[in-house]
Amino acid sequence: MRSKPTILLFLCLCLFVVLYAAGFTAVKGARQSLGVNYRLDVSPLPPDLLKIFSGEFRGLVADYILLEIASFVGSNKKISNEEWNRIVLAFEQSLNLDPYFEQTYVVAQGLLPWEAKLPEKAISLLDISRKHRPWDWRPGYYMAFDWYYFLHDYAKASEAFLEAAKIKGAPVLLAVLGGRFALKGGRTQAAIVLLQAMLNDPDMDEYKEKEITDRIDALKGVMLLESALKKFKEIYNYLPDSLYELIEKGFLEQLPENPYADRYFYSKDDGRVFFDTIK
Amino acid sequence: MSKIFLITWVTFKDSIRNRALYGIFFFGILLFIANIIITKMFSWELGKVAVELGLSVVSISGLVIIFFLSINTMSNDIDKKTLYLILSRPLTRSQYILGRYFGLCMIIVLSSAILGSCAAFSAKLATYGSEGYIPVNFSWNIFLLGLVFLTLSLIVVLAMALLWVSITTHPFTAVLLSLLSYFIGQNVENVKNIISVSKMFVENKMLLKITEVSSWIFPNLAAFDLKTTAAYGLPVNAAYLAWIALYGLSYIGICLILTVLVFQRRELA
């Protein structure tokens, strides 16, 4: 026979279990409609101050901030400009705590230029990763892409592409693209010098070497033609109708060879020469 | 020497028997399970998350041992008057301090070895099947180096904590001061850097002086922190590491000598 207090205690326990189950179900149901995370739980502390508070566990705090950003953005909530600014601060905090983490710059690049329309912010964050990850060509590549695609700054895009191309293991496409944007951005000579320096790499395979050599030849051809066109204009005060006129008037003995096509493409409107027709 | 070793062995055996230690190990093991779950929440460089989390658990467990187990062991000797029994034997106060310190060091080294192995195992398990997502330069040798320097930083904090135990009269005060010293040690370098470049503080010569003096008094614990280096396999400089080790060992030496000096003058009755 159990004593009265024990039975009473048992009954109280049962009552609390029932109340708890009811409360749990109600809270769960109410919070389900709020999505994965309805607010960004990241402190607005300046990155340097957060570093002090994080102490030796700054790597973990950086990971936590990243998870918070991913969870907040993943909640499919419409994000306001003010919230995007907080997300940028969170990325800055995370990169200040751990500037090496690959996930930080990949997520920042995936969100800031595309979703938040903040390519400049993405570039400044990518630059931190680029400086801390000298073995990784992708931060530089993303920066170059942002300069080109979002900001239409071909000179900076070319510079970033060529810098990234110098990193061991980087695809040759970066060097080739660097050369293309150099031409568009008016820094052909600098691009030729950088591409020629890349050829000094003793580990370079034949395919990569040919791609870079072709791009150097194409750029040199463009430079030669543009220089002849400039001289032509200085003397005649107009631009020739075709590049062949440069030979006829004695500015060139022959037209340089284009490794990508049977000729160079010339725009009489602005006197620019291109090695292909891709704009 | 044999007397120091005797106290070391007794301290080690006493601490092993302490149930709090099992609690700490249990806590560590739980966190390693969490390591596997948390790592899977990331998509890139999973190895970095696993290693950093694993080594952080080793550090947290070590700090819990210092702040709760080690300080208590020493304070209990004084509070419960066990110390009279020990010192009534042919044993000097300095031998007692050194014995206790080395015994507690053995516990920390044992804890780091067990939890470090768990950290390595959990990192391996968490990244199993995701080998392409491990940082390119990661190496187990640098992981081991990170673990060694983490243990060194813990025994530096232990030496500092013992000094506070010898100076203060209450274990709570000793824990509080040790925690504060640990916090300062972790950030002194960072704060000094911020103050010296920030326009807000650059004119404040007094503050600059205080941080400069603090950086000499408190150990720069951030220097021992190789978690990020271990997580990414960043290059390490042998000479730099040797200097850090020398810095740490000399700081321990200074703390122990000061502890002995204070303890010898302390009124125990």
mmCIF file of N, CA, C and O in Angstrom, chain A residues 60 63 101, chain B residues 35 38-39 42 44-54 231:
data_model
loop_
_atom_site.group_PDB
_atom_site.id
_atom_site.type_symbol
_atom_site.label_atom_id
_atom_site.label_comp_id
_atom_site.label_asym_id
_atom_site.label_seq_id
_atom_site.Cartn_x
_atom_site.Cartn_y
_atom_site.Cartn_z
ATOM 1 N N LEU A 60 35.270 29.078 -33.352
ATOM 2 C CA LEU A 60 33.920 28.538 -33.120
ATOM 3 C C LEU A 60 32.873 29.633 -33.274
ATOM 4 O O LEU A 60 31.806 29.405 -33.829
ATOM 5 N N ASP A 63 32.236 30.239 -36.852
ATOM 6 C CA ASP A 63 31.371 29.187 -37.424
ATOM 7 C C ASP A 63 29.917 29.436 -37.049
ATOM 8 O O ASP A 63 29.014 29.280 -37.863
ATOM 9 N N PHE A 101 38.538 30.772 -43.486
ATOM 10 C CA PHE A 101 37.495 29.786 -43.771
ATOM 11 C C PHE A 101 36.917 29.953 -45.185
ATOM 12 O O PHE A 101 36.444 31.027 -45.556
ATOM 13 N N ASN B 35 30.327 17.390 -32.112
ATOM 14 C CA ASN B 35 31.281 17.761 -33.166
ATOM 15 C C ASN B 35 30.859 17.147 -34.503
ATOM 16 O O ASN B 35 30.822 17.812 -35.530
ATOM 17 N N ILE B 38 27.598 18.930 -35.648
ATOM 18 C CA ILE B 38 27.801 20.332 -36.060
ATOM 19 C C ILE B 38 28.588 20.406 -37.374
ATOM 20 O O ILE B 38 28.260 21.182 -38.261
ATOM 21 N N THR B 39 29.615 19.569 -37.491
ATOM 22 C CA THR B 39 30.442 19.593 -38.707
ATOM 23 C C THR B 39 29.593 19.363 -39.953
ATOM 24 O O THR B 39 29.810 19.980 -40.994
ATOM 25 N N PHE B 42 28.020 22.200 -42.149
ATOM 26 C CA PHE B 42 28.804 23.038 -43.061
ATOM 27 C C PHE B 42 28.999 22.334 -44.400
ATOM 28 O O PHE B 42 28.895 21.113 -44.486
ATOM 29 N N TRP B 44 31.701 23.479 -46.740
ATOM 30 C CA TRP B 44 33.081 23.587 -47.216
ATOM 31 C C TRP B 44 34.022 23.428 -46.031
ATOM 32 O O TRP B 44 33.718 23.865 -44.921
ATOM 33 N N GLU B 45 35.162 22.854 -46.283
ATOM 34 C CA GLU B 45 36.220 22.675 -45.279
ATOM 35 C C GLU B 45 35.668 22.142 -43.951
ATOM 36 O O GLU B 45 35.876 22.731 -42.891
ATOM 37 N N LEU B 46 35.014 21.006 -44.040
ATOM 38 C CA LEU B 46 34.439 20.388 -42.845
ATOM 39 C C LEU B 46 35.535 20.066 -41.830
ATOM 40 O O LEU B 46 35.327 20.149 -40.626
ATOM 41 N N GLY B 47 36.706 19.691 -42.357
ATOM 42 C CA GLY B 47 37.828 19.321 -41.488
ATOM 43 C C GLY B 47 38.201 20.458 -40.559
ATOM 44 O O GLY B 47 38.539 20.249 -39.396
ATOM 45 N N LYS B 48 38.122 21.691 -41.064
ATOM 46 C CA LYS B 48 38.457 22.866 -40.248
ATOM 47 C C LYS B 48 37.519 22.970 -39.063
ATOM 48 O O LYS B 48 37.940 23.186 -37.929
ATOM 49 N N VAL B 49 36.222 22.807 -39.328
ATOM 50 C CA VAL B 49 35.217 22.930 -38.263
ATOM 51 C C VAL B 49 35.447 21.825 -37.231
ATOM 52 O O VAL B 49 35.467 22.082 -36.015
ATOM 53 N N ALA B 50 35.677 20.608 -37.719
ATOM 54 C CA ALA B 50 35.844 19.462 -36.813
ATOM 55 C C ALA B 50 37.077 19.632 -35.934
ATOM 56 O O ALA B 50 37.026 19.410 -34.719
ATOM 57 N N VAL B 51 38.200 20.048 -36.541
ATOM 58 C CA VAL B 51 39.449 20.181 -35.770
ATOM 59 C C VAL B 51 39.329 21.319 -34.764
ATOM 60 O O VAL B 51 39.686 21.177 -33.585
ATOM 61 N N GLU B 52 38.793 22.449 -35.221
ATOM 62 C CA GLU B 52 38.690 23.610 -34.335
ATOM 63 C C GLU B 52 37.762 23.309 -33.159
ATOM 64 O O GLU B 52 38.069 23.636 -32.015
ATOM 65 N N LEU B 53 36.653 22.662 -33.453
ATOM 66 C CA LEU B 53 35.699 22.319 -32.392
ATOM 67 C C LEU B 53 36.322 21.309 -31.422
ATOM 68 O O LEU B 53 36.227 21.455 -30.202
ATOM 69 N N GLY B 54 36.986 20.320 -31.979
ATOM 70 C CA GLY B 54 37.626 19.289 -31.150
ATOM 71 C C GLY B 54 38.663 19.880 -30.218
ATOM 72 O O GLY B 54 38.659 19.620 -29.006
ATOM 73 N N ALA B 231 43.912 23.686 -37.827
ATOM 74 C CA ALA B 231 42.709 23.418 -38.623
ATOM 75 C C ALA B 231 42.987 23.532 -40.119
ATOM 76 O O ALA B 231 42.423 22.777 -40.912
#
